[in-house]
Coordinates of C-alpha atoms in Angstrom, one line a residue:
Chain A
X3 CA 0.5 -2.2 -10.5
X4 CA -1.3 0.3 -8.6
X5 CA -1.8 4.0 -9.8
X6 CA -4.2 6.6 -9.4
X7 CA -5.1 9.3 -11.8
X8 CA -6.3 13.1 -11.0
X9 CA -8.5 14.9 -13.5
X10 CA -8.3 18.2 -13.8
X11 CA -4.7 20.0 -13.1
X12 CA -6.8 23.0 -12.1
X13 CA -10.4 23.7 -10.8
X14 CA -11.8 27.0 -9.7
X15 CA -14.6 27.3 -7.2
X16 CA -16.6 30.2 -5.8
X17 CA -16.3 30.9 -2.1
X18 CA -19.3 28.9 -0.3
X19 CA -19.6 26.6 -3.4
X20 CA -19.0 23.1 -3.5
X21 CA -15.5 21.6 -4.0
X22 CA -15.2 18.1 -6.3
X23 CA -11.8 17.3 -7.1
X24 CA -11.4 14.0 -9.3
X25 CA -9.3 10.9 -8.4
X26 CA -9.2 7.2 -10.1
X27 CA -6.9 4.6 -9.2
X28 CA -5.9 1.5 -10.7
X29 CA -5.4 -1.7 -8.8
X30 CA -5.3 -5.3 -8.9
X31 CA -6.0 -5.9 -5.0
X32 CA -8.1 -3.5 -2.7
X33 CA -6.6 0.0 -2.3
X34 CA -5.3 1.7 0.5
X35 CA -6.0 5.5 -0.4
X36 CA -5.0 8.9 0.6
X37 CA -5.6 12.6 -0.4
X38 CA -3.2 14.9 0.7
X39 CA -3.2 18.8 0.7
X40 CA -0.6 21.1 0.0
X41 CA 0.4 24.7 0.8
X42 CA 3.1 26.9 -0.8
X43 CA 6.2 26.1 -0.5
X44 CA 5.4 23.9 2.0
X45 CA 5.1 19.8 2.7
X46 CA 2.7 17.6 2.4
X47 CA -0.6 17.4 4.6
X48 CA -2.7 14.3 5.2
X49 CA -6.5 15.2 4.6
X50 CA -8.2 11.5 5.0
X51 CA -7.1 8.0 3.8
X52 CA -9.4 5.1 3.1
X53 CA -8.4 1.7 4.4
X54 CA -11.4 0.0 3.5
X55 CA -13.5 0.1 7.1
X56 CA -15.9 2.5 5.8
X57 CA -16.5 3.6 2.0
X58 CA -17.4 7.3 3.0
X59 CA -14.2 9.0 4.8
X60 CA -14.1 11.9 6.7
X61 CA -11.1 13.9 7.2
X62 CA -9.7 17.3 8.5
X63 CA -10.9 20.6 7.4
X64 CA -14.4 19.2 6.6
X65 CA -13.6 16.9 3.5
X66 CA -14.6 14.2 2.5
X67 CA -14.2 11.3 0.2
X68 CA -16.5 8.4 -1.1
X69 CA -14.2 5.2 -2.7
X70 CA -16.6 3.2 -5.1
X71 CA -15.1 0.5 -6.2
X72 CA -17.1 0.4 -9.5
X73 CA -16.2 3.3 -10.8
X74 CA -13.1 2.8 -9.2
X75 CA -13.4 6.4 -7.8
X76 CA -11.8 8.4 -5.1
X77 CA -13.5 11.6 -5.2
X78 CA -12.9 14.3 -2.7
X79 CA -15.8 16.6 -2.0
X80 CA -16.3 19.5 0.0
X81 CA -19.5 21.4 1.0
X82 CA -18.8 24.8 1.1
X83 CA -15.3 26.5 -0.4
X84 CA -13.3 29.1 1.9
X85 CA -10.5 31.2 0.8
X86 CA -8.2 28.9 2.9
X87 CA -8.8 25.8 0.6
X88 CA -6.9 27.0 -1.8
X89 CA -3.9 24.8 -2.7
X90 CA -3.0 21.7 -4.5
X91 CA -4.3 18.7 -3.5
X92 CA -2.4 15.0 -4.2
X93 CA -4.1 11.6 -4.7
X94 CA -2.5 8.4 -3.6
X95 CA -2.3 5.1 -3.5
X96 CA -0.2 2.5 -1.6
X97 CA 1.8 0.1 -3.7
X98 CA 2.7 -3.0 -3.0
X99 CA 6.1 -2.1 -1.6
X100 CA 3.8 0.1 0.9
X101 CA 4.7 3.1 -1.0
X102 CA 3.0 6.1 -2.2
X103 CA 1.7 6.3 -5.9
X104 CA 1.0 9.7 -6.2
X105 CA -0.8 11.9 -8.8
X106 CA -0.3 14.5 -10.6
X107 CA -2.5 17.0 -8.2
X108 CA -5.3 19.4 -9.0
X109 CA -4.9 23.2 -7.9
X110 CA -7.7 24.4 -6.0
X111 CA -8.3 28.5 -6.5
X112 CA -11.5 29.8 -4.5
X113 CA -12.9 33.1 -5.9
X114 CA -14.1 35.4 -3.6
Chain B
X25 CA 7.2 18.5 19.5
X26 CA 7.5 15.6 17.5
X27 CA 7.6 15.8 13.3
X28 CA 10.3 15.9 10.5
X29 CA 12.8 18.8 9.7
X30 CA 14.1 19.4 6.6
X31 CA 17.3 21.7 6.7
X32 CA 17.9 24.2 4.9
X33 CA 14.9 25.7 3.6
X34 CA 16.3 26.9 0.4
X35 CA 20.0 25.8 -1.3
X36 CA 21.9 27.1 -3.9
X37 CA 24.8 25.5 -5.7
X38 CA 26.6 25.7 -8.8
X39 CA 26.5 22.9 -11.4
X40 CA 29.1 20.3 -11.1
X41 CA 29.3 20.3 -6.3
X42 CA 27.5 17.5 -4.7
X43 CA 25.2 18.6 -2.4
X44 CA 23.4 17.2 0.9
X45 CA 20.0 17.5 2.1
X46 CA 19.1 16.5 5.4
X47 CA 16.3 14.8 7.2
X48 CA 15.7 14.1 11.0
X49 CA 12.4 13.0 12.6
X50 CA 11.5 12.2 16.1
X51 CA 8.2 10.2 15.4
X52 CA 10.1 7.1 16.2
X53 CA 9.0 5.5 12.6
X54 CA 10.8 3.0 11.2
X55 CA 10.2 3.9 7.3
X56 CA 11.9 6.9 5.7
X57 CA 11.3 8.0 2.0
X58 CA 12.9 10.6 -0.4
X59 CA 10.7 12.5 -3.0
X60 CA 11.4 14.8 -5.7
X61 CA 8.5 17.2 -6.8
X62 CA 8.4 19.1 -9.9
X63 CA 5.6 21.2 -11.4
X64 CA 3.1 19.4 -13.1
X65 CA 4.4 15.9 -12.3
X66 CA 3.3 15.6 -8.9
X67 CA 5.7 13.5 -6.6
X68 CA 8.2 11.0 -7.5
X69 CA 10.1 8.4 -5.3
X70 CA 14.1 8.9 -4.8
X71 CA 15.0 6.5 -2.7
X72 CA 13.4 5.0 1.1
X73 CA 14.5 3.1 3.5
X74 CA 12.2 0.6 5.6
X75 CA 15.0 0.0 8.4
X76 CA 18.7 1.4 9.4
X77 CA 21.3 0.2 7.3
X78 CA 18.9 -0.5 4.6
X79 CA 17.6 1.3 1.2
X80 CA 16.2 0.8 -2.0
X81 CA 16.3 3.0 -5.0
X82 CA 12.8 4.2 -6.3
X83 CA 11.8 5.6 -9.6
X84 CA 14.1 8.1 -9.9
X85 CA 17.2 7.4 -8.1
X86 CA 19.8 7.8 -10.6
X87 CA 22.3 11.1 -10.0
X88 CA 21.2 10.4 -6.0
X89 CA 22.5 8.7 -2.9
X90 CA 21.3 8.5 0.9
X91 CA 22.8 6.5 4.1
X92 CA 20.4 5.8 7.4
X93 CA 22.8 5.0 9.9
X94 CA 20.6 6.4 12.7
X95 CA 16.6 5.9 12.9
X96 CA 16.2 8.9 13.1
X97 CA 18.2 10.4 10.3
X98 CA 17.9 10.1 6.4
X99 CA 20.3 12.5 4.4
X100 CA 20.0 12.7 0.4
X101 CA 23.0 13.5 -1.6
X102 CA 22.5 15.3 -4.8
X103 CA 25.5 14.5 -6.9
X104 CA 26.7 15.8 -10.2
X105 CA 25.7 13.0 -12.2
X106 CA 22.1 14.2 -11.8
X107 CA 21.1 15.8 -14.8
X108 CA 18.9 18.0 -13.4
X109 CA 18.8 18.8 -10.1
X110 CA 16.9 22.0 -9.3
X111 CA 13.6 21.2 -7.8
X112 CA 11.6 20.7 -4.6
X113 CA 12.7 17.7 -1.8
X114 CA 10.6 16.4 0.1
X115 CA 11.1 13.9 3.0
X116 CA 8.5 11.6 4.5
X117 CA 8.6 9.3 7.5
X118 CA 5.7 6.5 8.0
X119 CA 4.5 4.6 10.6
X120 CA 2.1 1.4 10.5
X121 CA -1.8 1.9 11.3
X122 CA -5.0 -0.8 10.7
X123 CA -2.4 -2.6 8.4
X124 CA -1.8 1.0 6.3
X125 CA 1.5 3.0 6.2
X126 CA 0.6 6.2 6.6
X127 CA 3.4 9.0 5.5
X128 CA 3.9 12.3 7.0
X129 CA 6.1 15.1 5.9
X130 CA 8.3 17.4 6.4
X131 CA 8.2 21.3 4.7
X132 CA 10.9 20.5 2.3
X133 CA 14.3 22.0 0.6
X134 CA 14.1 23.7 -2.6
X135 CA 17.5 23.2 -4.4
X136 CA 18.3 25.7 -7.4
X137 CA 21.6 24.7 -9.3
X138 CA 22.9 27.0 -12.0

């Protein structure tokens, strides 16, 4: 069964300092994975998804994510925190049943 | 403009009254999908539905119940038989792209029950 697997429920960043937010999955067949953002109170917002065409994504808001299947990682990076990143940020991976596994989610807080 | 609406933004009910939570997109996708979030546990499946007149339950459907008798419409019932109900909705929709289902979403209902 597939599952994914976010470390760190919270990670604190300096504005202009690099974001790293942690994601493993678990699967017996080659993933289909996602990271999503997420504001208060609000849904959910796709950032990037990998489908296997390319092992480094690029998404919105200038993120990015590199799947390595040896680590079986699914790490999503940023350059350069702004205030506006802040949120909490969802790993997933499609199932079988092409449903979402999702993760726990890391909180992203950007000090000024 | 096309997305997903979730109506109402907030609901309150007392314990023991079913209650309804609706969902209507206009993206013309055929999947549909009902998740419950809860702090610190991320999201969790209710119930989704891959075509009209069809469902299945997901992980956590028990206490729950939907219909799709229109495409475009998904509507969760919250009954009293769910332990406990107050919590954050979410509904998704999802279309097919490069053989991956890609899910949007809509901003959500937060129900309180006391």
């Amino acid at each position: 069964a597939q599952s994914v697997t976010q470390l760190g429920s919270h990670v604190s960043v300096s504005e202009g300092a690099l974001v790293l937010l942690r994601c493993n999955y678990s699967s017996s067949v080659p993933p289909y994975l996602f990271w999503y953002v997420q504001y208060p109170n609000q849904g959910l917002q796709l950032l990037l998804k990998y489908t296997s065409a390319a092992t480094l994504v690029k998404g919105i808001n200038g993120f990015e994510a590199e799947f390595k299947k040896s680590e079986t990682s699914f790490h999503l990076t940023k350059p350069s925190a702004h205030m506006s990143d802040a949120a909490e940020y969802f790993c997933a991976v499609q199932t079988g049943a092409n449903n979402l596994f999702f993760g726990t989610g890391t909180r992203l807080t950007v000090i000024p | 403009d096309g997305g997903i609406t979730q109506s109402p933004k907030y609901l309150f009910r007392k314990e023991g009254q079913n209650v309804t939570l609706s969902c209507e997109q206009n993206l013309n996708h055929d999947a549909m999908y009902w998740y419950r979030q809860d702090p610190g546990q991320g999201l969790r499946l209710i119930y989704y539905s891959q075509i009209v007149n069809d469902f299945q339950k997901g992980d956590i459907a028990e206490g729950y119940s939907v219909s799709r008798e229109k495409k475009e419409s998904f509507p969760l019932t919250v009954t009293s038989a769910q332990k406990n109900p107050t919590a954050f909705y979410l509904c998704a929709s999802s279309f097919k792209t490069s053989g991956v289902y890609e899910q949007y979403f809509g901003p959500g209902t937060r129900l309180t029950v006391t």
